[in-house]
Tab-separated table of C-alpha atoms in Angstrom:
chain	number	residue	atom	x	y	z
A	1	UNK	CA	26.664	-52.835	-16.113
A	2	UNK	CA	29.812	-50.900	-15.324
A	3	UNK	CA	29.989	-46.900	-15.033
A	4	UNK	CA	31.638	-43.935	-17.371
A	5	UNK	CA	31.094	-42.284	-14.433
A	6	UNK	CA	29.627	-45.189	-15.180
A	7	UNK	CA	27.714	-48.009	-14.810
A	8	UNK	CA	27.500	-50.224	-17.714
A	9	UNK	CA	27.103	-54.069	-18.751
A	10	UNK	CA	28.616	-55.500	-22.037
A	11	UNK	CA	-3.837	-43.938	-31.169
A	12	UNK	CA	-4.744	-41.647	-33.172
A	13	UNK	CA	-3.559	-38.306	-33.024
A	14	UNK	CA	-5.395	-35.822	-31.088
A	15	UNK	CA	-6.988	-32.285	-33.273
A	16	UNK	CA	-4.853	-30.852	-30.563
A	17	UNK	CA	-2.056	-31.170	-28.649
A	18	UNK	CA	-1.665	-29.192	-25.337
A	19	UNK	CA	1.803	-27.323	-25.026
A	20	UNK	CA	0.964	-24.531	-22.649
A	21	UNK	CA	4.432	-25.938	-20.816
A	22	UNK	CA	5.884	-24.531	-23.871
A	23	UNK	CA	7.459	-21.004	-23.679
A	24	UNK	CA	7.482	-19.521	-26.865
A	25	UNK	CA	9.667	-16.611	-25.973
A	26	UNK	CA	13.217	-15.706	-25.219
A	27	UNK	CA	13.320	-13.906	-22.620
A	28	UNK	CA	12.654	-16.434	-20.081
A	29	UNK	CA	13.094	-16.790	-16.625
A	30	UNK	CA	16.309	-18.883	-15.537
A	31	UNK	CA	14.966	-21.940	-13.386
A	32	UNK	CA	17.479	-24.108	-13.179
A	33	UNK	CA	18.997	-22.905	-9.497
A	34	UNK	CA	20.774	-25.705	-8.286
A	35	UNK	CA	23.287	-28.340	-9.674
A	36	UNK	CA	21.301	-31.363	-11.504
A	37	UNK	CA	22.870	-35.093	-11.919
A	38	UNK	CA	21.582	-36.381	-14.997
A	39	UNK	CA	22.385	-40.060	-16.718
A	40	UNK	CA	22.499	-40.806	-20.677
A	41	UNK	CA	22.066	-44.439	-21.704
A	42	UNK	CA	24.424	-46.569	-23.987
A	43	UNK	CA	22.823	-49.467	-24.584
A	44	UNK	CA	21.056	-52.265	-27.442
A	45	UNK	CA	17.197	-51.822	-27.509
A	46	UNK	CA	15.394	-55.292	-27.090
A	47	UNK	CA	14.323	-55.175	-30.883
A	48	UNK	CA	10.884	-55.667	-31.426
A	49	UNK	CA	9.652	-56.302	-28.725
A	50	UNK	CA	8.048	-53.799	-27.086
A	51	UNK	CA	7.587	-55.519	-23.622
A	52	UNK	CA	11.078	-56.732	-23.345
A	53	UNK	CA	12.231	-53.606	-24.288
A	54	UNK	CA	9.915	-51.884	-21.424
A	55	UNK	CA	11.400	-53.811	-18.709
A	56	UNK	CA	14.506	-52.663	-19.876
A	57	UNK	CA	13.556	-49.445	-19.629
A	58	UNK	CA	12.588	-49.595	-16.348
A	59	UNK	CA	15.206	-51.926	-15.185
A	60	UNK	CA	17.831	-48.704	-16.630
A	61	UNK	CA	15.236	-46.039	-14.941
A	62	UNK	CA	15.949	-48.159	-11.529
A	63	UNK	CA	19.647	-48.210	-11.924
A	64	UNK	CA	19.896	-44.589	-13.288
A	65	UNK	CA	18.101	-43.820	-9.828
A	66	UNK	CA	20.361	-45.543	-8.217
A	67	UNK	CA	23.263	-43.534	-9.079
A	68	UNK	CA	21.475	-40.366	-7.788
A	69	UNK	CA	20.228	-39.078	-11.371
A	70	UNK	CA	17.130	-36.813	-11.623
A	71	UNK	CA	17.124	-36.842	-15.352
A	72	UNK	CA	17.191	-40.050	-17.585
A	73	UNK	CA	17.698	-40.313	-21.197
A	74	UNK	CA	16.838	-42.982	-23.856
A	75	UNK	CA	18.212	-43.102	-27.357
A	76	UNK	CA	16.140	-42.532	-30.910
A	77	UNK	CA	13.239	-45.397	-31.142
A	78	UNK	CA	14.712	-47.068	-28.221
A	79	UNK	CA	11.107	-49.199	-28.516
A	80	UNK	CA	11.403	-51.475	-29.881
A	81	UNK	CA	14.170	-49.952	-31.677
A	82	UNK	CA	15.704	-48.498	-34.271
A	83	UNK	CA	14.396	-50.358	-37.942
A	84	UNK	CA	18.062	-50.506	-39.256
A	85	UNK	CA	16.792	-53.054	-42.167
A	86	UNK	CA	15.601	-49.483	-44.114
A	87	UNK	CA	19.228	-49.140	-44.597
A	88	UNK	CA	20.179	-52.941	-45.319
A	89	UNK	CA	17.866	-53.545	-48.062
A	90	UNK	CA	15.049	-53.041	-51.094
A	91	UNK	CA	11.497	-51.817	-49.376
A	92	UNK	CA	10.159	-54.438	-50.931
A	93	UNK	CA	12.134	-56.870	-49.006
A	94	UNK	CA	12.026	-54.447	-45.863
A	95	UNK	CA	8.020	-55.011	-46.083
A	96	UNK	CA	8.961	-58.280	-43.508
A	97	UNK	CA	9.527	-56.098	-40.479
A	98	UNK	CA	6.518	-53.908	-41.030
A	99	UNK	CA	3.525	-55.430	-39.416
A	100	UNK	CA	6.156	-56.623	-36.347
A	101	UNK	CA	7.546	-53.361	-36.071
A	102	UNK	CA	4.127	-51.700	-35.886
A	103	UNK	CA	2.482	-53.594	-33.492
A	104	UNK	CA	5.895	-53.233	-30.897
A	105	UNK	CA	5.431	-49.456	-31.152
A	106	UNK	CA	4.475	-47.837	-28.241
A	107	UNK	CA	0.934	-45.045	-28.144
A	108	UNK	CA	1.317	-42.142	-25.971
A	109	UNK	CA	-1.898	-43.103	-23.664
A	110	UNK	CA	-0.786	-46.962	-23.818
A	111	UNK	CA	-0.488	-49.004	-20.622
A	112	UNK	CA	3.288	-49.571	-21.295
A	113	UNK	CA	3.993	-45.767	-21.233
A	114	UNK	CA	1.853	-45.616	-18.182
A	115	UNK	CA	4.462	-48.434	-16.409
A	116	UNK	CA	7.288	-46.063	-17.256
A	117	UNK	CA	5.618	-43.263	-16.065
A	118	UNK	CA	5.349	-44.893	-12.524
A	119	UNK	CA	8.804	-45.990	-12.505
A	120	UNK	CA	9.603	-42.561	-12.721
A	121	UNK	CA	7.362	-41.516	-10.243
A	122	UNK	CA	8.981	-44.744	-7.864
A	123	UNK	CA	11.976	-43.522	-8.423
A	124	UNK	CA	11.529	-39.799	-8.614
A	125	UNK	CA	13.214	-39.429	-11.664
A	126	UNK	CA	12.675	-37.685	-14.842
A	127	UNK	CA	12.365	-39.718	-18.337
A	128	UNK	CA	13.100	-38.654	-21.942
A	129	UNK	CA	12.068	-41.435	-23.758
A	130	UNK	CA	12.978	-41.992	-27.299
A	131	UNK	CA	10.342	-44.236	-29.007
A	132	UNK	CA	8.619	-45.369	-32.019
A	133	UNK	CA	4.559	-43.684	-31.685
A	134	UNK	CA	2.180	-46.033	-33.104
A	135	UNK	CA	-1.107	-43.427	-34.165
A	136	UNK	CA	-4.081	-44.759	-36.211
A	137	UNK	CA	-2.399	-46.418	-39.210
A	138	UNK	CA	0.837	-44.424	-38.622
A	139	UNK	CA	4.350	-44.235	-37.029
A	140	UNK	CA	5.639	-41.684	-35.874
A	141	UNK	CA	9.951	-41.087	-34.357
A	142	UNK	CA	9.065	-39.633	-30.927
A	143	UNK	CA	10.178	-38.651	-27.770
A	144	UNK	CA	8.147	-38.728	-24.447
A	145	UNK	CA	9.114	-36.582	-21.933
A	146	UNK	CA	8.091	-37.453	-18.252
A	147	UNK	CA	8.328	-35.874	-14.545
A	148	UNK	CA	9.687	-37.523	-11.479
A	149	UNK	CA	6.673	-37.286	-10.391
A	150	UNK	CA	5.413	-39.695	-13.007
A	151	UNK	CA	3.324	-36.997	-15.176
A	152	UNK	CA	3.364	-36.982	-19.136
A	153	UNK	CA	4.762	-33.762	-19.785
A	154	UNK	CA	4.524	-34.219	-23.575
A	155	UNK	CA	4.978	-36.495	-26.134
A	156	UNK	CA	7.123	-34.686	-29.206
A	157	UNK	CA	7.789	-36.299	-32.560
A	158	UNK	CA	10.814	-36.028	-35.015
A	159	UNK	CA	9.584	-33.165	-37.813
A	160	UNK	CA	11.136	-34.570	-40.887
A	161	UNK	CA	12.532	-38.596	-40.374
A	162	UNK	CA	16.141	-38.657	-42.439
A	163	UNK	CA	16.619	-39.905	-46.014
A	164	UNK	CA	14.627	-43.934	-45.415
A	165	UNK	CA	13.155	-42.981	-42.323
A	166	UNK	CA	10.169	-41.946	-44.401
A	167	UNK	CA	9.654	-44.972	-45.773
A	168	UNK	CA	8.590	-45.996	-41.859
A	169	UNK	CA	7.544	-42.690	-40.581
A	170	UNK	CA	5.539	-39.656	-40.630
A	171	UNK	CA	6.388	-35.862	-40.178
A	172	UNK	CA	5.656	-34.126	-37.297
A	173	UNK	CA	4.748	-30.286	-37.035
A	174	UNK	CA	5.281	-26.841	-35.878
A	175	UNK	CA	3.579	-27.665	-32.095
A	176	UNK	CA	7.082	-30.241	-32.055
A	177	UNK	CA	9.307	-27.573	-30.831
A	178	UNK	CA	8.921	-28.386	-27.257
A	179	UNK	CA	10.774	-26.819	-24.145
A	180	UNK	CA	9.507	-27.514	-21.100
A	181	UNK	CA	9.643	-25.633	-17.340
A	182	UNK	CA	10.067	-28.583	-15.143
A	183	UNK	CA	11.686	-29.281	-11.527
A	184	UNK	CA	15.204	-29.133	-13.326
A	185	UNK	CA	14.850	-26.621	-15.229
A	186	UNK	CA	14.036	-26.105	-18.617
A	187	UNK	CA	13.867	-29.236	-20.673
A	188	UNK	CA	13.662	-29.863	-24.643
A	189	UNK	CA	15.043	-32.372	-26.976
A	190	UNK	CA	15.424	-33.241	-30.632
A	191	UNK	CA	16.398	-36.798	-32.464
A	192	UNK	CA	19.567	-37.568	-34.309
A	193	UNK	CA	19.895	-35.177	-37.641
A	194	UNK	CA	17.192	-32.969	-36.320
A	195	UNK	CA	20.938	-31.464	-34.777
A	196	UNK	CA	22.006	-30.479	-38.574
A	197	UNK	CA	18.787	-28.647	-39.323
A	198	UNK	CA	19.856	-24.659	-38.650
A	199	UNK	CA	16.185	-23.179	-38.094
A	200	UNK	CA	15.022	-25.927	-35.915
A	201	UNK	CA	17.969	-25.629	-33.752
A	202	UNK	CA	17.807	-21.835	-34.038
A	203	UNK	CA	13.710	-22.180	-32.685
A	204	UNK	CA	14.798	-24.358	-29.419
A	205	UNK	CA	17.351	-21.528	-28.707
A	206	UNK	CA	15.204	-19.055	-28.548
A	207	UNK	CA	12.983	-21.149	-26.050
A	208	UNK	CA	15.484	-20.834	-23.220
A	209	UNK	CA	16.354	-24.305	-23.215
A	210	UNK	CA	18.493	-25.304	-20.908
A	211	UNK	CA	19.068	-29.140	-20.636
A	212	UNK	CA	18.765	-30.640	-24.067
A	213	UNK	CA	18.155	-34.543	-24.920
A	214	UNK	CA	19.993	-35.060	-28.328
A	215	UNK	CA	18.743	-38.923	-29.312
A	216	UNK	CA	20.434	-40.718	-31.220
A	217	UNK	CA	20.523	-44.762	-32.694
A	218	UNK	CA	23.603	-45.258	-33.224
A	219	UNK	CA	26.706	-44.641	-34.973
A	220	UNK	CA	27.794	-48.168	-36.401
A	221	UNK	CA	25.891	-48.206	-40.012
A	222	UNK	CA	28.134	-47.826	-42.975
A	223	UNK	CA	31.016	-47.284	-41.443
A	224	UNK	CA	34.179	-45.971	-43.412
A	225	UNK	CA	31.872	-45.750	-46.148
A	226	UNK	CA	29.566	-42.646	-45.236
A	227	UNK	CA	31.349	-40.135	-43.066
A	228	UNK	CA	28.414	-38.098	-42.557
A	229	UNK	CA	26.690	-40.897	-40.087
A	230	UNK	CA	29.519	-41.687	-38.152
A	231	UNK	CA	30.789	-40.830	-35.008
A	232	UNK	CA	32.644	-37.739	-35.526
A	233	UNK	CA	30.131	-35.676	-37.487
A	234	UNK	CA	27.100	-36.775	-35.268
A	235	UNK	CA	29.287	-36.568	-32.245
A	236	UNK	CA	30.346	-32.766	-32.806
A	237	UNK	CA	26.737	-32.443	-33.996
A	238	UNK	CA	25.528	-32.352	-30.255
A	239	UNK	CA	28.792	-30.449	-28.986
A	240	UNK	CA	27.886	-27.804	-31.347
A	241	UNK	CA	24.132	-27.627	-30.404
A	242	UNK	CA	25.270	-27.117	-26.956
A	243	UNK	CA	27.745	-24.407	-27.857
A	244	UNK	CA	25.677	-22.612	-29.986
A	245	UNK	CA	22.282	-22.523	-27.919
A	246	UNK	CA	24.498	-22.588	-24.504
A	247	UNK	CA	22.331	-25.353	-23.096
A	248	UNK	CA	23.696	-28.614	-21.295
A	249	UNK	CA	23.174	-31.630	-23.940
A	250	UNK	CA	22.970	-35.054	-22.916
A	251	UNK	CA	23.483	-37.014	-25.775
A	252	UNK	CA	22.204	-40.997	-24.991
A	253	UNK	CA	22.700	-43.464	-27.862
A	254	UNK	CA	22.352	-46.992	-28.847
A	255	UNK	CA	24.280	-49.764	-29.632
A	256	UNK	CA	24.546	-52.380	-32.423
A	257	UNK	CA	24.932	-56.094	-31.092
A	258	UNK	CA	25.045	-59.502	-32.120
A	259	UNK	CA	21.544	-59.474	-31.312
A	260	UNK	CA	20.796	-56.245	-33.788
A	261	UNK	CA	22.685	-58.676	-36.365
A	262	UNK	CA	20.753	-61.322	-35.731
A	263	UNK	CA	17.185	-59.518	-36.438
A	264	UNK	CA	18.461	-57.627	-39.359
A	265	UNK	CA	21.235	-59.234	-41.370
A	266	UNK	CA	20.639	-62.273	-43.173
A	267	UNK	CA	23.945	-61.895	-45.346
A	268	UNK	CA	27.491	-61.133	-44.475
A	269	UNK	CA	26.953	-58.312	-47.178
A	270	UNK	CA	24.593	-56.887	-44.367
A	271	UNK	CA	27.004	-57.865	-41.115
A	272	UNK	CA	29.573	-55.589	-43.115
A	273	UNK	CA	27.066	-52.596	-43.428
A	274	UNK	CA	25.914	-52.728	-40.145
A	275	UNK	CA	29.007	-53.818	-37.333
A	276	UNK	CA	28.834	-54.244	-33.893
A	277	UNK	CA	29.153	-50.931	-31.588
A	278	UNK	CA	28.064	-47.491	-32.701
A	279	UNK	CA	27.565	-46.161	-28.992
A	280	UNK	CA	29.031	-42.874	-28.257
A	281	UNK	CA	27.094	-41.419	-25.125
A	282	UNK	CA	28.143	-38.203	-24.269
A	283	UNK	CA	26.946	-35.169	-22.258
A	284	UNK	CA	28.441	-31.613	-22.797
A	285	UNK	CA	28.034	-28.335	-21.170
A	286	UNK	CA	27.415	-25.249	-22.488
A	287	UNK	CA	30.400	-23.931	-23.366
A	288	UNK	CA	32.029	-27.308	-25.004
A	289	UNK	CA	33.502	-29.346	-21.750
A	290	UNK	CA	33.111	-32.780	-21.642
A	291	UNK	CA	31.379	-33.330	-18.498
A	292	UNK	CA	31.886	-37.752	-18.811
A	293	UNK	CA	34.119	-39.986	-19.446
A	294	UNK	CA	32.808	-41.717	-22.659
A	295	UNK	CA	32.276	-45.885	-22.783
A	296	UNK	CA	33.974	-48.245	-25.658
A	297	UNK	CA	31.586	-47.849	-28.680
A	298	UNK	CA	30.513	-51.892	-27.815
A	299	UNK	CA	30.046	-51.573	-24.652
A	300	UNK	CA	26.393	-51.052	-22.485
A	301	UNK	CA	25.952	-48.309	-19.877
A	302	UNK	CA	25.373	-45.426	-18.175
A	303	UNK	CA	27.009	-41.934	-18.416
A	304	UNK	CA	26.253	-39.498	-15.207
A	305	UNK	CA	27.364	-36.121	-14.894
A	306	UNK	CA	26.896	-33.357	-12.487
A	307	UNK	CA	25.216	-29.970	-14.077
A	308	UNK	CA	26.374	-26.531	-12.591
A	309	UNK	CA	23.799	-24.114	-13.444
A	310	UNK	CA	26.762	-21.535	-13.598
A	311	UNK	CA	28.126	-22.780	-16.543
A	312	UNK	CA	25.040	-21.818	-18.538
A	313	UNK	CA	25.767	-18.010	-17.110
A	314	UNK	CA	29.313	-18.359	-18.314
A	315	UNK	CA	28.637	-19.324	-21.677
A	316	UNK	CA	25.731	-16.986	-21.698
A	317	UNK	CA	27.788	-14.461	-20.897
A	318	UNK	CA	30.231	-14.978	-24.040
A	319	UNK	CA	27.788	-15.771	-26.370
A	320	UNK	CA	23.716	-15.647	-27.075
A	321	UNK	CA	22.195	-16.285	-30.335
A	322	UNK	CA	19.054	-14.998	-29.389
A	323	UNK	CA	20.178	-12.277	-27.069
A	324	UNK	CA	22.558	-10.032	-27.072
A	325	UNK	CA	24.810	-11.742	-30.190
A	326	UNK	CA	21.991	-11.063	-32.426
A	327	UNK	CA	21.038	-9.266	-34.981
A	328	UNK	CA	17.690	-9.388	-35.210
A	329	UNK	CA	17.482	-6.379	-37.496
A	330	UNK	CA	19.283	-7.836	-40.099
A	331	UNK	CA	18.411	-11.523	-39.499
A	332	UNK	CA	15.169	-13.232	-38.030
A	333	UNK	CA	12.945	-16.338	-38.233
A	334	UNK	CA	9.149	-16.567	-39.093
A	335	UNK	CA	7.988	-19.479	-36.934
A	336	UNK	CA	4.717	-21.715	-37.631
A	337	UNK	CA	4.390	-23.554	-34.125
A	338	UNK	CA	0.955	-24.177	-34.407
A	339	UNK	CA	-0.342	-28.037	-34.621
A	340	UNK	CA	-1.747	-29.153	-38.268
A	341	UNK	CA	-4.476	-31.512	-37.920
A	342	UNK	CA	-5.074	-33.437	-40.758
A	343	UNK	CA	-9.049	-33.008	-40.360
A	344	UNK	CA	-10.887	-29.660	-38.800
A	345	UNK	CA	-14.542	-29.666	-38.097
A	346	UNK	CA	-15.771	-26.733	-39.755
A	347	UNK	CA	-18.341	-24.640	-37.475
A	348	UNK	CA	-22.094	-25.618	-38.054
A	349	UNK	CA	-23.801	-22.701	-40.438
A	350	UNK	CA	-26.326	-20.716	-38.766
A	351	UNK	CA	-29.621	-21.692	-40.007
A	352	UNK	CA	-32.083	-18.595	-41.054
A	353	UNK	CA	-34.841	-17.617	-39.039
A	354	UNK	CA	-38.085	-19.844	-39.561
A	355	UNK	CA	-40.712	-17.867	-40.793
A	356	UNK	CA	-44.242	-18.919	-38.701
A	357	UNK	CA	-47.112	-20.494	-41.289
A	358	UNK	CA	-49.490	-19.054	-42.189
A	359	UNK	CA	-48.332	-16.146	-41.558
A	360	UNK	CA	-49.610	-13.914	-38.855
A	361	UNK	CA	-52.050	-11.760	-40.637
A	362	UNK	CA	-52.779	-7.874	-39.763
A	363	UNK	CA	-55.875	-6.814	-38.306
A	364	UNK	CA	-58.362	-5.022	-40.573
C-alpha cells in the first residue's frame, strides 16, 4: 500500500443495551488534551467473506499502527461488505446474495469481533468498525467501536438504512446516538446519509463530540446519472458535519474493484452502473481544513492526519450550535434516546392474600 500521508496498495439483540459511556448533555467536559494521529481507510472489502475480510481488517489495524495512529477507521459494512446488487437489480433476483450475505455478517459477541478486538489491544489502537450485524433473523448496518485497549465500547447501528437498504436491513433506535469518553477524547460516528439527516446530526452535536467517524461505501454507483450519491455531495456531506458540530471527521470509505464487479455484475448493463473507484477518504477539522492529502478514487490506502485539539477551541470559538449560537428559546429538539425492545416482560401481578381453610373460628 502506498500513503496520502499515505500508505496505500492498488445474536439476538439484547432488551438492553448499556450506554452509560454516553453523555447525553452539552455541556461536557473537553477531554481531548493532546494532539491525536488518527488513520481513515480507502480500500475494497473482501466481499462475502467474512474471514477474509477479518484478516484484512487486522492486517490494515497492523499497518495503521504502524504509522503511529491511535484511531482507526473502517468504511460502511466493510464485512463482508457493502450488498451493492440492491442497487443493480429486481429483489427477486437480489434474493441470490441473501443467505451468503447473512451468514458473512459479523454478531457483536462473535469470535471474529473478539480477534479484532485483540488486534487493537496488540497494537494499542482504537477501532471504528463499520460492519454488517447479523441478530436473530436480522441485519442490521453497524458500527463497532473499540479501545486500544481491546474493550467493546459499543456496538451502534445505522437508524434508518437509505432508499434499498431496507430491503437488507433493519432500523436502529433512539439508544444509537452514541458519543463516547475514551483515551482520545470524545468519540461518535454515523454511516453514509445518516450525514443529510438535520436532527440526527443536530443530537451528536449536542453530545460534545469531538472526533467523528463518517462511514461511508463508496462513491462509484450511478455515476453521472445520480448526483446526489456521488462524490461531491457525500464528500461536502462530512465537511459540513464537521463545520457545523465543530468536531474533527474522519471520513474512511470503500472502493469498487474488479473484484466488486465480479461478485455483483453479471451484465455490462451492471459494469456501467457500478465502475471501478468510488474512494474518497478524507479527514477534516473543525473549522473546514483539509487535514490529508486525498488518494486517486481507484486506488487502496491509508489517510493519517495529525489532530490539534486547538482547532476544536478555534472553531468553537466562532461558532456553537448548541452553545452560545443558539437559540434555544426559539428553536429546540425533543429527543427519544431510549432503546425499544421489541418484547418487554411485563412485571408478575401480585397474587391476593390466601385466606387459611377453614377458617379460624372465634372463641365462644
Amino acid at each position: 500500500m502506498t500513503t496520502a500521508h499515505a500508505v496505500s496498495r492498488a445474536a439476538a439483540r439484547p432488551a438492553h443495551r448499556d450506554t452509560t459511556t454516553v453523555n447525553r448533555r452539552s455541556d461536557v467536559e473537553v477531554t481531548m488534551d493532546s494532539t491525536v494521529r488518527v488513520a481513515a481507510v480507502q480500500a475494497e472489502p473482501a466481499w462475502l467473506d467474512l474471514a477474509a475480510g477479518v484478516d484484512r481488517t487486522i492486517d490494515l489495524i497492523g499497518q495503521a499502527a504502524a504509522g503511529g495512529a491511535q484511531l482507526i477507521a473502517f468504511p460502511e459494512t466493510f464485512l463482508p461488505g457493502y450488498p451493492w446488487w440492491i442497487w443493480l437489480d429486481s429483489p427477486a433476483a437480489g434474493m441470490a446474495f441473501v443467505p451468503r450475505y447473512a451468514v458473512n455478517s459479523m454478531t457483536r459477541d462473535g469470535a471474529e469481533l473478539r480477534a479484532i478486538a485483540d488486534a487493537a489491544h496488540r497494537h494499542g489502537i482504537h477501532v471504528v468498525l463499520g460492519f454488517s450485524e447479523r441478530a436473530g433473523g436480522s441485519l442490521y448496518m453497524a458500527q463497532a467501536f473499540v479501545s486500544g485497549t481491546g474493550e467493546l465500547i459499543s456496538v451502534r447501528r445505522k437508524l434508518k438504512p437509505t432508499h434499498v437498504e431496507r430491503a437488507v436491513f433493519g432500523e436502529g433506535d433512539g439508544s444509537d446516538l452514541q458519543v463516547h469518553d475514551t483515551a482520545l477524547g470524545r468519540l461518535g460516528g454515523l454511516n453514509c446519509w445518516e450525514h443529510l439527516q438535520p436532527l440526527t446530526k443536530y443530537a451528536m452535536y449536542s453530545m460534545g463530540e469531538q472526533i467523528h467517524v463518517a462511514s461511508w461505501p463508496s462513491f462509484s454507483v450511478y455515476r453521472g446519472a445520480a448526483t446526489a450519491l456521488g462524490p461531491e455531495v457525500n464528500t461536502a456531506a462530512s465537511l459540513i458535519y464537521a463545520v457545523e458540530g465543530q468536531t474533527f471527521v474522519v471520513a474512511p470509505c470503500g472502493v469498487v474493484g474488479a473484484a466488486a464487479q465480479e461478485t455483483f455484475c453479471d451484465s455490462d448493463l451492471k459494469r456501467q452502473l457500478l465502475p471501478p473507484g468510488g474512494g474518497f477518504a478524507r479527514i477534516y477539522g473543525p473549522e473546514g481544513s483539509v487535514l490529508a492529502e486525498p488518494l486517486a478514487e481507484t486506488e487502496e490506502g491509508i489517510l493519517y492526519a495529525d489532530l490539534s485539539p486547538d482547532l476544536l477551541a478555534i472553531a468553537k470559538s466562532a461558532a456553537d450550535p448548541v452553545g452560545h449560537y443558539s437559540r434555544p428559546d426559539v428553536l429546540r429538539l425533543l429527543v427519544n434516546r431510549n432503546a425499544a425492545p421489541q418484547v418487554i416482560e411485563a412485571p408478575p401481578e401480585a397474587q391476593p392474600a390466601m385466606e387459611t381453610f377453614p377458617p379460624t373460628m372465634a372463641p365462644a
